[in-house]
Coordinates of C-alpha atoms and ligand atoms in Angstrom, one line a residue:
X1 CA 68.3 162.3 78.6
X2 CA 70.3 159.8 80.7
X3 CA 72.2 156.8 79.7
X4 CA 70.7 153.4 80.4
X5 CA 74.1 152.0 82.1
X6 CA 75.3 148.2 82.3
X7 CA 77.9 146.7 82.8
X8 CA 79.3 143.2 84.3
X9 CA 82.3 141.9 86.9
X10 CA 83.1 138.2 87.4
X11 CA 82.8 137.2 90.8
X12 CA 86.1 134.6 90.2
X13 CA 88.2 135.9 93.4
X14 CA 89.4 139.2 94.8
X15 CA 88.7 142.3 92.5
X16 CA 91.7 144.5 92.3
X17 CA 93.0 148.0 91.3
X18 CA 92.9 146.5 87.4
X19 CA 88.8 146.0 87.8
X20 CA 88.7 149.1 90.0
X21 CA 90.9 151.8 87.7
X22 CA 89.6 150.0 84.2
X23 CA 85.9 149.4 85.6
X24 CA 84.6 149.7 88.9
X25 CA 85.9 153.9 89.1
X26 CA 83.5 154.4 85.9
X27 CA 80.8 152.9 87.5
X28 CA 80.7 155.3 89.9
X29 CA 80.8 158.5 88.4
X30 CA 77.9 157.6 86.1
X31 CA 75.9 156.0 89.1
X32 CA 76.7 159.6 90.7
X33 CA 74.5 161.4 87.8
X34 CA 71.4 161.3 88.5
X35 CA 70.1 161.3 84.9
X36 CA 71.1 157.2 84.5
X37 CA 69.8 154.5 85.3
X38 CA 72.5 151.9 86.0
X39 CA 72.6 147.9 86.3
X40 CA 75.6 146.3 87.4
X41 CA 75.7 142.6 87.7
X42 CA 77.6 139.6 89.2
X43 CA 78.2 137.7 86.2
X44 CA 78.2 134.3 87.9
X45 CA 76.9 132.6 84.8
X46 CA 80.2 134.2 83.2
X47 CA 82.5 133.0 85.7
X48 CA 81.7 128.8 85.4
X49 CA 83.4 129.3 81.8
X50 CA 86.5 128.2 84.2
X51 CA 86.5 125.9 86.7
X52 CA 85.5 127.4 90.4
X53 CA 84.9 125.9 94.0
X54 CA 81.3 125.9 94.9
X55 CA 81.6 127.5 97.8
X56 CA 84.3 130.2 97.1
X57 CA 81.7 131.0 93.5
X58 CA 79.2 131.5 96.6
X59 CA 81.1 133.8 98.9
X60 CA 83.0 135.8 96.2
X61 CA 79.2 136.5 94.9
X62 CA 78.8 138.4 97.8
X63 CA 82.6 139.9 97.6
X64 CA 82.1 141.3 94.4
X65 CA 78.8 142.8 95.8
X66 CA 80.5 144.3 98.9
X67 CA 83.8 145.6 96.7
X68 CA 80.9 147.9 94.3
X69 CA 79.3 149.3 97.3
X70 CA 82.9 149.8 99.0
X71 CA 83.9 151.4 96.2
X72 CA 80.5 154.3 96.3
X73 CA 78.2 152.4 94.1
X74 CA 74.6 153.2 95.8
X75 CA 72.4 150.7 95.6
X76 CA 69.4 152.9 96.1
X77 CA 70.3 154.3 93.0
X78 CA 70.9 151.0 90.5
X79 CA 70.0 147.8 90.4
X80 CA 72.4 145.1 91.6
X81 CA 72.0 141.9 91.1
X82 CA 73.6 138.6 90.1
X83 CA 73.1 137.1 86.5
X84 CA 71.7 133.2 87.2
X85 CA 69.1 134.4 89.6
X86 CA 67.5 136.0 86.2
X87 CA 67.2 133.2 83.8
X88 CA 66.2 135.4 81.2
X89 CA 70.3 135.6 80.6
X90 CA 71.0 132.0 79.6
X91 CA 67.5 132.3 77.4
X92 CA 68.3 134.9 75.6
X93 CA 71.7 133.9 75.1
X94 CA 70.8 130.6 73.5
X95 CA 68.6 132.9 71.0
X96 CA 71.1 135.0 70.1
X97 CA 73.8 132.3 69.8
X98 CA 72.2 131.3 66.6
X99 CA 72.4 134.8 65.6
X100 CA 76.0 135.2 66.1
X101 CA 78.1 134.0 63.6
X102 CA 81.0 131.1 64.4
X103 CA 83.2 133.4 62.1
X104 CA 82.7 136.1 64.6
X105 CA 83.5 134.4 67.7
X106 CA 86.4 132.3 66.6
X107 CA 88.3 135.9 66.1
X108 CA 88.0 136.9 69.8
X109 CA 91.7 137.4 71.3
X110 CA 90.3 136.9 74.9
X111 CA 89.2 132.9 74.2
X112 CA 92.9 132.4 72.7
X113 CA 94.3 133.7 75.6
X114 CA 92.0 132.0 78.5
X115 CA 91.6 128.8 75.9
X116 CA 95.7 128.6 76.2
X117 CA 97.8 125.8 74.2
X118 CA 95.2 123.0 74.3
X119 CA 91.9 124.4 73.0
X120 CA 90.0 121.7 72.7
X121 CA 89.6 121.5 76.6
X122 CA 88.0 124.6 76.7
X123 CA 84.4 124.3 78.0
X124 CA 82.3 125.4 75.2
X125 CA 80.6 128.2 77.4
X126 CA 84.2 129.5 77.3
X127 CA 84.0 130.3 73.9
X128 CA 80.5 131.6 73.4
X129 CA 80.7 133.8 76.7
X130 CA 80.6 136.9 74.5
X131 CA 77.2 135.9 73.5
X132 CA 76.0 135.4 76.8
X133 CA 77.6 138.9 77.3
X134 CA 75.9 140.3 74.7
X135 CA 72.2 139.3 75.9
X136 CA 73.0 141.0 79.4
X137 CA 73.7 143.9 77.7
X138 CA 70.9 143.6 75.1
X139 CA 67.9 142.8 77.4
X140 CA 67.7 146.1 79.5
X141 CA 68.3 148.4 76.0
X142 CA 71.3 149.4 77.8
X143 CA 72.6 152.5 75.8
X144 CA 76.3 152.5 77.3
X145 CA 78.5 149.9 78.4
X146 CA 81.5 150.7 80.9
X147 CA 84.3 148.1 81.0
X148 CA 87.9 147.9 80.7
X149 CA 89.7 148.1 77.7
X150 CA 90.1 144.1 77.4
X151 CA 86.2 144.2 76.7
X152 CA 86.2 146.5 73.5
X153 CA 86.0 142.9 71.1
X154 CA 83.3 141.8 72.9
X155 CA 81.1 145.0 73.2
X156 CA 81.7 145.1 69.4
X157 CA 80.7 141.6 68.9
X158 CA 77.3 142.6 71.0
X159 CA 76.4 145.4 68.4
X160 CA 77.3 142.8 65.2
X161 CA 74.5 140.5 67.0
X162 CA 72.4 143.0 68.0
X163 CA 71.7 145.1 64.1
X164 CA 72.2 141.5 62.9
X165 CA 69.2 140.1 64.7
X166 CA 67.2 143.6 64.0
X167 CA 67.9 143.3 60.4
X168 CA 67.0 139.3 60.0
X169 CA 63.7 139.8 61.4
X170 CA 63.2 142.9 60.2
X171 CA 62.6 144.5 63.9
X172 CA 64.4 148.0 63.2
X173 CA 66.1 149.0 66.8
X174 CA 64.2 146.1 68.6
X175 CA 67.5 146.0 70.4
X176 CA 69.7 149.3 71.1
X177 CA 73.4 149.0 69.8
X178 CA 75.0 150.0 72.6
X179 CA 78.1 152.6 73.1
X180 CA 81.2 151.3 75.1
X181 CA 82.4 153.6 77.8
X182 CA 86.3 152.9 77.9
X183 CA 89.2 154.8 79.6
X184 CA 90.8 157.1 77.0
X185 CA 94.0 156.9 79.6
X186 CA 95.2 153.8 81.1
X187 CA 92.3 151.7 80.3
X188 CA 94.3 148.6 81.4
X189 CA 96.3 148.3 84.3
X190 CA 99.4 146.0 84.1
X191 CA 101.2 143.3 86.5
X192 CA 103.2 145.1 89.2
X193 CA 106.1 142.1 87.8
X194 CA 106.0 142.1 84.5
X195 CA 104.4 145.3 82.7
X196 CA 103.9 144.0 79.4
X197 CA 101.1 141.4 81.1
X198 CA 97.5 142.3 82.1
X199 CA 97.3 142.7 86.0
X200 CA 94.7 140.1 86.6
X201 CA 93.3 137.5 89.0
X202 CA 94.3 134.4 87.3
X203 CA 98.4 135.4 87.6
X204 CA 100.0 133.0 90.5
X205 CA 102.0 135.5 92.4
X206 CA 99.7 137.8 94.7
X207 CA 102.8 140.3 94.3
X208 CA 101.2 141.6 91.1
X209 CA 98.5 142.8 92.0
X210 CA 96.9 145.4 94.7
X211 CA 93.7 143.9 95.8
X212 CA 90.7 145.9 96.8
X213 CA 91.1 144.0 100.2
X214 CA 94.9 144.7 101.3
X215 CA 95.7 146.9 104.2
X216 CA 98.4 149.0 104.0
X217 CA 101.4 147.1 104.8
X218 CA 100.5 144.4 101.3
X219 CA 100.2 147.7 99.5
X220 CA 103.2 149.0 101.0
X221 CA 105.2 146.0 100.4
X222 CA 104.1 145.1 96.9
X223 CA 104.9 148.7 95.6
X224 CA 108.5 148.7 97.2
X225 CA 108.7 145.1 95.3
X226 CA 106.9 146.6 92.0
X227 CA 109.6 145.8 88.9
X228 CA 111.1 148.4 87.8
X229 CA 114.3 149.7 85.4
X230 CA 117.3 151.5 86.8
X231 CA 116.8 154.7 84.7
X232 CA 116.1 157.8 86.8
X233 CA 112.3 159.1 86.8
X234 CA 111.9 160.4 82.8
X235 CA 111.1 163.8 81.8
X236 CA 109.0 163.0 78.7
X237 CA 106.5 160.7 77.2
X238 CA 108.9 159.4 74.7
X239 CA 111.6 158.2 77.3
X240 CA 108.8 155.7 78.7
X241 CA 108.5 154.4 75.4
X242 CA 110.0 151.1 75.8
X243 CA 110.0 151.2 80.2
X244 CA 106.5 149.6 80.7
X245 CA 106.7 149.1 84.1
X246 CA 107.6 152.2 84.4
X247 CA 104.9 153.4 82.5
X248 CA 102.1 151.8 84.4
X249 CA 103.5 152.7 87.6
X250 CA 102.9 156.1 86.4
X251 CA 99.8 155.8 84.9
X252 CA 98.1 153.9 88.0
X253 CA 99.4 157.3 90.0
X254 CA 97.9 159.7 87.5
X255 CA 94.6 157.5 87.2
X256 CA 94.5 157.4 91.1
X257 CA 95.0 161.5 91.3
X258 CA 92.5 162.0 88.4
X259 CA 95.3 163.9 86.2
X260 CA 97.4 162.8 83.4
X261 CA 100.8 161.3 82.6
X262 CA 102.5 164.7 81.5
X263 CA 101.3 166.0 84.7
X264 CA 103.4 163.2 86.6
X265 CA 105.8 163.7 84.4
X266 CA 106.8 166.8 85.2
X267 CA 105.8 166.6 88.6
X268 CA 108.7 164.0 89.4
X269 CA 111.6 164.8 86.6
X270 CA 114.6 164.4 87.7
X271 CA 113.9 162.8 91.1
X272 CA 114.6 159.0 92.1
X273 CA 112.2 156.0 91.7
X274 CA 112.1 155.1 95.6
X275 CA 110.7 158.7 95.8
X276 CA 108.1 158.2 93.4
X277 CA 107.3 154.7 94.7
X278 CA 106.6 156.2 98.3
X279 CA 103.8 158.4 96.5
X280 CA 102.3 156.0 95.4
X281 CA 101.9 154.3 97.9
X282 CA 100.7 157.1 100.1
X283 CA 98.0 157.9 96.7
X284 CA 97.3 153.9 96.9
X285 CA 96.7 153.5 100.5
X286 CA 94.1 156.6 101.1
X287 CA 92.2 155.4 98.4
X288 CA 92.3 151.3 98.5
X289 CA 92.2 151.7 102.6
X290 CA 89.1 152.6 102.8
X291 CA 87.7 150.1 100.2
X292 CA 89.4 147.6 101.6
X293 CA 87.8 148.0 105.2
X294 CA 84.5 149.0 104.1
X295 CA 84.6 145.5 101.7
X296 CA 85.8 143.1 105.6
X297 CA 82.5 145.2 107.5
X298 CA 80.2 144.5 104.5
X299 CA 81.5 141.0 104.5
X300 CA 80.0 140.6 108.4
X301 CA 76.4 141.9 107.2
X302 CA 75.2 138.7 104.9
X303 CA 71.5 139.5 105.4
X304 CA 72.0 143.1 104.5
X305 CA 73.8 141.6 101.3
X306 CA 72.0 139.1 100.2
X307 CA 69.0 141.8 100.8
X308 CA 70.2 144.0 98.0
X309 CA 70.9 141.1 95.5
X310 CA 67.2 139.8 96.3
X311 CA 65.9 143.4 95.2
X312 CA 68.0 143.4 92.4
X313 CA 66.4 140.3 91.0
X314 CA 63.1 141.5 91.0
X315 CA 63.9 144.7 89.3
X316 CA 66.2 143.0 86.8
X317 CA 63.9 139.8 86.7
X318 CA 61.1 142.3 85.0
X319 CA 62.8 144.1 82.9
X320 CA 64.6 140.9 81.3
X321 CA 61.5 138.8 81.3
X322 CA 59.2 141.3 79.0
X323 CA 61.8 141.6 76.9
X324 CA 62.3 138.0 76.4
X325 CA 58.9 137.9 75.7
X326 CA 59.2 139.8 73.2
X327 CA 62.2 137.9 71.7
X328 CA 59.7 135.1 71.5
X329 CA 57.0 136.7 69.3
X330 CA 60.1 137.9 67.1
X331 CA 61.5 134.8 66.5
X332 CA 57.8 133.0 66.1
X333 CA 57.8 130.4 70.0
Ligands
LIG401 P1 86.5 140.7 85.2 O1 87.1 140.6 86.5 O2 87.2 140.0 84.1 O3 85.0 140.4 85.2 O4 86.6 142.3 84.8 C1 85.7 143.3 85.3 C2 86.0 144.6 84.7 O5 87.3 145.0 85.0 C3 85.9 144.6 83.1 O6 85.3 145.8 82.7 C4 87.4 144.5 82.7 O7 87.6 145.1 81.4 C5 88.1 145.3 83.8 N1 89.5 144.9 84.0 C6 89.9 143.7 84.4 N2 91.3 143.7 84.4 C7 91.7 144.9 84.1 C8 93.0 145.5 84.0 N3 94.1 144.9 84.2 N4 93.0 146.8 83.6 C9 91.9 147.5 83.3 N5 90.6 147.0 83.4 C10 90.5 145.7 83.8
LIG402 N1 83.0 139.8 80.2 C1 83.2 140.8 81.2 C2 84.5 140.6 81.9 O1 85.1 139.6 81.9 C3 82.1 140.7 82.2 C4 80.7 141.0 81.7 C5 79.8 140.0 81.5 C6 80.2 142.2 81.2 N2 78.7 140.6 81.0 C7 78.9 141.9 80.8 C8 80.7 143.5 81.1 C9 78.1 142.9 80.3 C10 79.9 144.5 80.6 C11 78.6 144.2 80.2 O2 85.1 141.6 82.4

């Protein structure tokens, strides 16, 4: 039997080799069985939580569309859409919001983090995004949920609400609790400047981050500037132990090259880190390259994009409604 696949990206700004490694590289290799049946969505509702330009929300909706078929996601083959085009998402979320527990949400690490200092100017969406998360999984019976290892709390949190709300109306497996499909290996990519720190789209300096658009001089560039420690290359696990730049260097090589650390490991012992770094760079630019020129030639084709999101909505849009109905006999509308 295949898996029912879903899974989510914000469209908040350029996706990069943190979405593609934890996320988007998943993605792909399940769309390529042809047992599942995948959904991937623009989670546009997701990405108001924080403040964003009208029209840059409006163009990176297509960006993030263009960067998952740049990347080998065939759209013949899943259904891609963006979330407030199927309103069945906010509806369902405010349902299950009185489902979800206050105690549950106020443990979440990832609203600490965004909410910073002052957390009482967070938007309130902020803080119950991982219920909004949870009906996007929840209304397409999605079995398994790929996403990077920042997501794990909130996939958890979706299978608390989901048996919750199966065993307070007495609806056994009315929802599915879904599976989360995480990276054993280098499920989150770090800053290329500080390698304790999430490589992210929020951090200020571009430097930190390969984006799925750069051409090969940025990637060039940002690996030769890429912080690291002036040991020489190690030649065991242990010695990376407390070298985390070092570390994710390594892993973002071995991810790239689909093998593993001890592999690298032994593969560069006892050489220097420029030589490493130019290896990387080669591994990065034949694989972001590509992306990144197939994402600027999407980019020119609107109609053809906005063509695939329209399909997408009318797959997703009857799926998510009849289960909504549903959701409304259960809870007595
Ligand atoms: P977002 O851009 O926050 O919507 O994230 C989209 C996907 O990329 C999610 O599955 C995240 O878990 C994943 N992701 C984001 N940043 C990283 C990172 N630095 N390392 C690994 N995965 C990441
Ligand atoms: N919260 C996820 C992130 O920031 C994005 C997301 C929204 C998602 N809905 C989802 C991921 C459903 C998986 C499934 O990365």
């Amino acid at each position: 039997m295949g898996k029912k696949i879903f899974s989510g990206v914000q469209p908040t700004g350029n996706l990069h080799l943190g979405n593609y490694l934890g996320a988007i590289k998943n993605f792909v290799e399940l769309n390529n069985d042809k047992h599942n049946h995948c959904i991937f969505c623009v989670v546009d509702l997701h990405a108001i939580t924080t403040k964003q330009d009208p029209k840059e929300l409006r163009n990176n909706i297509r960006e993030t569309l263009a960067s998952f078929l740049a990347s080998g996601i065939n759209p013949k083959r899943s259904i891609i859409f963006n979330q407030s085009r199927v309103s069945a998402h906010s509806e369902a979320a405010w349902i299950l919001s009185c489902t979800a527990r206050t105690g549950w949400l106020s443990r979440m690490t990832q609203f600490k983090e965004k909410a910073g200092k002052d957390k009482e100017k967070a938007s309130v969406g902020l803080y119950s995004y991982p219920v909004l998360m949870a009906a996007d999984i929840l209304l397409y019976d999605s079995t398994h949920v790929p996403v990077g290892d920042d997501q794990k709390q909130h996939l958890e949190l979706c299978r608390d609400i989901a048996q919750r709300f199966n065993s307070d109306f007495e609806v056994e497996d009315f929802f599915k609790v879904p599976e989360p499909i995480i990276q054993k290996e280098f499920s989150r990519i770090m800053s290329l400047k500080d390698g304790t720190k999430k490589m992210s789209k929020s951090e200020l300096s571009d430097l930190s981050r390969i984006n799925l658009t750069d051409d090969a001089d940025q990637i060039i560039n940002k690996i030769k500037k890429a912080k690291t420690d002036s040991f020489p290359m190690p030649s065991s696990k242990e010695e990376l132990k407390d070298r985390p730049e070092a570390k994710n260097l390594m892993g973002i090589y071995s991810n790239l090259i689909n093998s593993t650390l001890e592999k690298t490991i032994i593969d560069f012992s006892g050489k220097n880190f420029s030589e490493f770094k130019n290896s990387l760079s080669q591994v990065l630019v034949e694989k972001i390259v590509p992306i990144s020129e197939e994402i600027k030639k999407l980019l020119t084709e609107k109609n053809y994009l906005d063509k695939i999101l329209q399909d997408g909505h009318e797959k997703a849009n009857e799926i998510a409604s009849e289960k909504v109905k549903k959701i409304h006999e259960i809870v007595g509308f």
